[in-house]
PDB file of C-alpha atoms in Angstrom:
ATOM      1  CA  UNK J   1       0.000   0.000   0.000  1.00 83.00           C
ATOM      2  CA  UNK J   2       2.996   2.298   0.478  1.00 94.00           C
ATOM      3  CA  UNK J   3       3.638   2.463  -3.267  1.00 96.00           C
ATOM      4  CA  UNK J   4       0.006   3.379  -3.891  1.00 97.00           C
ATOM      5  CA  UNK J   5       0.412   6.192  -1.372  1.00 97.00           C
ATOM      6  CA  UNK J   6       3.583   7.317  -3.132  1.00 98.00           C
ATOM      7  CA  UNK J   7       1.756   7.442  -6.473  1.00 98.00           C
ATOM      8  CA  UNK J   8      -1.060   9.468  -4.882  1.00 98.00           C
ATOM      9  CA  UNK J   9       1.491  11.881  -3.422  1.00 98.00           C
ATOM     10  CA  UNK J  10       3.223  12.226  -6.805  1.00 98.00           C
ATOM     11  CA  UNK J  11      -0.133  13.062  -8.419  1.00 98.00           C
ATOM     12  CA  UNK J  12      -0.822  15.716  -5.781  1.00 98.00           C
ATOM     13  CA  UNK J  13       2.686  17.158  -6.201  1.00 98.00           C
ATOM     14  CA  UNK J  14       2.173  17.266  -9.957  1.00 98.00           C
ATOM     15  CA  UNK J  15      -0.992  19.298  -9.390  1.00 98.00           C
ATOM     16  CA  UNK J  16       0.922  21.615  -7.042  1.00 98.00           C
ATOM     17  CA  UNK J  17       3.636  22.175  -9.668  1.00 98.00           C
ATOM     18  CA  UNK J  18       1.009  22.989 -12.294  1.00 98.00           C
ATOM     19  CA  UNK J  19      -0.498  25.564  -9.925  1.00 97.00           C
ATOM     20  CA  UNK J  20       2.955  27.072  -9.473  1.00 97.00           C
ATOM     21  CA  UNK J  21       3.390  27.242 -13.265  1.00 97.00           C
ATOM     22  CA  UNK J  22       0.057  29.032 -13.602  1.00 96.00           C
ATOM     23  CA  UNK J  23       1.225  31.590 -11.056  1.00 94.00           C
ATOM     24  CA  UNK J  24       4.451  32.144 -12.978  1.00 94.00           C
ATOM     25  CA  UNK J  25       2.643  32.488 -16.316  1.00 94.00           C
ATOM     26  CA  UNK J  26      -0.004  34.835 -14.887  1.00 92.00           C
ATOM     27  CA  UNK J  27       2.386  37.777 -15.356  1.00 86.00           C
ATOM     28  CA  UNK J  28       0.287  40.807 -16.263  1.00 82.00           C
ATOM     29  CA  UNK J  29      -3.026  38.941 -16.040  1.00 93.00           C
ATOM     30  CA  UNK J  30      -4.668  40.403 -12.932  1.00 91.00           C
ATOM     31  CA  UNK J  31      -6.498  38.036 -10.610  1.00 89.00           C
ATOM     32  CA  UNK J  32      -9.253  36.859 -10.807  1.00 92.00           C
ATOM     33  CA  UNK J  33      -9.106  37.025 -14.625  1.00 93.00           C
ATOM     34  CA  UNK J  34      -9.070  33.620 -16.306  1.00 94.00           C
ATOM     35  CA  UNK J  35      -8.187  34.878 -19.765  1.00 95.00           C
ATOM     36  CA  UNK J  36      -4.999  36.365 -21.082  1.00 95.00           C
ATOM     37  CA  UNK J  37      -2.186  35.393 -23.426  1.00 95.00           C
ATOM     38  CA  UNK J  38      -2.600  31.937 -25.013  1.00 95.00           C
ATOM     39  CA  UNK J  39       0.427  30.611 -23.106  1.00 94.00           C
ATOM     40  CA  UNK J  40      -1.245  31.536 -19.808  1.00 96.00           C
ATOM     41  CA  UNK J  41      -4.601  30.099 -20.844  1.00 96.00           C
ATOM     42  CA  UNK J  42      -3.090  26.768 -21.940  1.00 97.00           C
ATOM     43  CA  UNK J  43      -1.157  26.456 -18.668  1.00 97.00           C
ATOM     44  CA  UNK J  44      -4.251  27.332 -16.648  1.00 97.00           C
ATOM     45  CA  UNK J  45      -6.334  24.829 -18.603  1.00 97.00           C
ATOM     46  CA  UNK J  46      -3.747  22.070 -18.030  1.00 97.00           C
ATOM     47  CA  UNK J  47      -3.873  22.785 -14.287  1.00 98.00           C
ATOM     48  CA  UNK J  48      -7.684  22.915 -14.209  1.00 98.00           C
ATOM     49  CA  UNK J  49      -7.939  19.677 -16.139  1.00 98.00           C
ATOM     50  CA  UNK J  50      -5.593  18.019 -13.659  1.00 98.00           C
ATOM     51  CA  UNK J  51      -7.931  19.068 -10.831  1.00 98.00           C
ATOM     52  CA  UNK J  52     -10.892  17.644 -12.740  1.00 97.00           C
ATOM     53  CA  UNK J  53      -9.150  14.301 -13.307  1.00 98.00           C
ATOM     54  CA  UNK J  54      -7.747  13.946  -9.769  1.00 98.00           C
ATOM     55  CA  UNK J  55     -11.324  13.666  -8.494  1.00 97.00           C
ATOM     56  CA  UNK J  56     -11.693  10.489 -10.552  1.00 97.00           C
ATOM     57  CA  UNK J  57      -8.139   9.172 -10.290  1.00 98.00           C
ATOM     58  CA  UNK J  58      -7.548   9.163  -6.533  1.00 98.00           C
ATOM     59  CA  UNK J  59     -10.685   7.195  -5.536  1.00 98.00           C
ATOM     60  CA  UNK J  60     -10.147   4.761  -8.422  1.00 97.00           C
ATOM     61  CA  UNK J  61      -6.525   4.286  -7.344  1.00 98.00           C
ATOM     62  CA  UNK J  62      -7.393   3.535  -3.726  1.00 97.00           C
ATOM     63  CA  UNK J  63     -10.419   1.360  -4.515  1.00 97.00           C
ATOM     64  CA  UNK J  64      -8.337  -0.645  -6.943  1.00 97.00           C
ATOM     65  CA  UNK J  65      -5.642  -1.081  -4.290  1.00 96.00           C
ATOM     66  CA  UNK J  66      -8.194  -2.183  -1.714  1.00 96.00           C
ATOM     67  CA  UNK J  67      -9.673  -4.938  -3.868  1.00 94.00           C
ATOM     68  CA  UNK J  68      -6.762  -5.976  -6.095  1.00 90.00           C
ATOM     69  CA  UNK J  69      -3.069  -6.612  -6.377  1.00 82.00           C
ATOM     70  CA  UNK J  70      -1.356  -3.412  -5.259  1.00 88.00           C
ATOM     71  CA  UNK J  71       1.499  -3.955  -7.727  1.00 95.00           C
ATOM     72  CA  UNK J  72      -0.631  -3.420 -10.824  1.00 96.00           C
ATOM     73  CA  UNK J  73      -2.554  -0.632  -9.156  1.00 97.00           C
ATOM     74  CA  UNK J  74       0.521   1.438  -8.410  1.00 96.00           C
ATOM     75  CA  UNK J  75       2.139   0.664 -11.765  1.00 97.00           C
ATOM     76  CA  UNK J  76      -0.955   1.869 -13.637  1.00 98.00           C
ATOM     77  CA  UNK J  77      -1.171   4.823 -11.271  1.00 98.00           C
ATOM     78  CA  UNK J  78       2.443   5.752 -11.963  1.00 98.00           C
ATOM     79  CA  UNK J  79       1.812   5.528 -15.709  1.00 98.00           C
ATOM     80  CA  UNK J  80      -1.128   7.899 -15.156  1.00 98.00           C
ATOM     81  CA  UNK J  81       1.128  10.420 -13.388  1.00 98.00           C
ATOM     82  CA  UNK J  82       3.616  10.266 -16.273  1.00 98.00           C
ATOM     83  CA  UNK J  83       0.784  10.526 -18.824  1.00 98.00           C
ATOM     84  CA  UNK J  84      -0.549  13.624 -17.054  1.00 98.00           C
ATOM     85  CA  UNK J  85       2.933  15.176 -17.213  1.00 98.00           C
ATOM     86  CA  UNK J  86       3.072  14.422 -20.949  1.00 98.00           C
ATOM     87  CA  UNK J  87      -0.406  15.942 -21.308  1.00 98.00           C
ATOM     88  CA  UNK J  88       0.520  19.104 -19.393  1.00 98.00           C
ATOM     89  CA  UNK J  89       3.829  19.617 -21.214  1.00 98.00           C
ATOM     90  CA  UNK J  90       2.122  19.099 -24.554  1.00 97.00           C
ATOM     91  CA  UNK J  91      -0.818  21.366 -23.756  1.00 97.00           C
ATOM     92  CA  UNK J  92       1.382  24.155 -22.399  1.00 96.00           C
ATOM     93  CA  UNK J  93       3.395  24.170 -25.627  1.00 96.00           C
ATOM     94  CA  UNK J  94       0.445  23.752 -28.022  1.00 95.00           C
ATOM     95  CA  UNK J  95      -3.174  22.680 -27.539  1.00 92.00           C
ATOM     96  CA  UNK J  96      -2.820  20.064 -30.286  1.00 94.00           C
ATOM     97  CA  UNK J  97       0.036  18.326 -28.446  1.00 96.00           C
ATOM     98  CA  UNK J  98      -2.142  17.363 -25.461  1.00 96.00           C
ATOM     99  CA  UNK J  99      -3.793  14.368 -27.162  1.00 97.00           C
ATOM    100  CA  UNK J 100      -1.220  11.559 -26.544  1.00 97.00           C
ATOM    101  CA  UNK J 101      -1.030  12.294 -22.825  1.00 97.00           C
ATOM    102  CA  UNK J 102      -4.775  12.484 -22.310  1.00 97.00           C
ATOM    103  CA  UNK J 103      -5.385   9.264 -24.219  1.00 98.00           C
ATOM    104  CA  UNK J 104      -2.893   7.349 -22.089  1.00 98.00           C
ATOM    105  CA  UNK J 105      -4.245   8.884 -18.878  1.00 98.00           C
ATOM    106  CA  UNK J 106      -7.841   7.969 -19.773  1.00 98.00           C
ATOM    107  CA  UNK J 107      -6.786   4.381 -20.499  1.00 98.00           C
ATOM    108  CA  UNK J 108      -5.200   4.234 -17.038  1.00 98.00           C
ATOM    109  CA  UNK J 109      -8.369   5.644 -15.466  1.00 98.00           C
ATOM    110  CA  UNK J 110     -10.491   3.060 -17.245  1.00 98.00           C
ATOM    111  CA  UNK J 111      -8.133   0.289 -16.088  1.00 98.00           C
ATOM    112  CA  UNK J 112      -8.210   1.454 -12.464  1.00 98.00           C
ATOM    113  CA  UNK J 113     -12.006   1.824 -12.450  1.00 98.00           C
ATOM    114  CA  UNK J 114     -12.368  -1.580 -14.076  1.00 97.00           C
ATOM    115  CA  UNK J 115     -10.013  -3.181 -11.558  1.00 97.00           C
ATOM    116  CA  UNK J 116     -11.847  -1.502  -8.684  1.00 97.00           C
ATOM    117  CA  UNK J 117     -15.230  -2.600 -10.025  1.00 97.00           C
ATOM    118  CA  UNK J 118     -14.115  -6.165 -10.650  1.00 96.00           C
ATOM    119  CA  UNK J 119     -12.462  -6.440  -7.249  1.00 95.00           C
ATOM    120  CA  UNK J 120     -15.547  -5.090  -5.526  1.00 95.00           C
ATOM    121  CA  UNK J 121     -17.772  -7.464  -7.495  1.00 96.00           C
ATOM    122  CA  UNK J 122     -15.652 -10.454  -6.464  1.00 95.00           C
ATOM    123  CA  UNK J 123     -15.639  -9.277  -2.835  1.00 94.00           C
ATOM    124  CA  UNK J 124     -19.432  -8.981  -2.828  1.00 95.00           C
ATOM    125  CA  UNK J 125     -20.099 -12.371  -4.387  1.00 92.00           C
TER     126      UNK J 125
END
């Protein structure tokens, strides 16, 4: 379970770093404005999307760990963290470059939800 916790912490740290990047890119964009130069908007959107996906990822990660082999749970979780970094780096540079990272991250989310659902089903039957 320690490795699952490490993956969760890495995901939270990744979100923190994205928030820091938004602050750095804000520049002359006065708070609370959410629009500005495209570079700022792409960075902000990458950070907001991470927040949206964490709500799904963290419960799926822990439910999968509770009902399944922790090894595969943390491996898939770690791939998700890397995929989200690929997504963010791609999106910050160009909106079109976000696709590979999001596709890999969604596959990891589906796998974790499927593992959690299967494990729960087996536990209930």
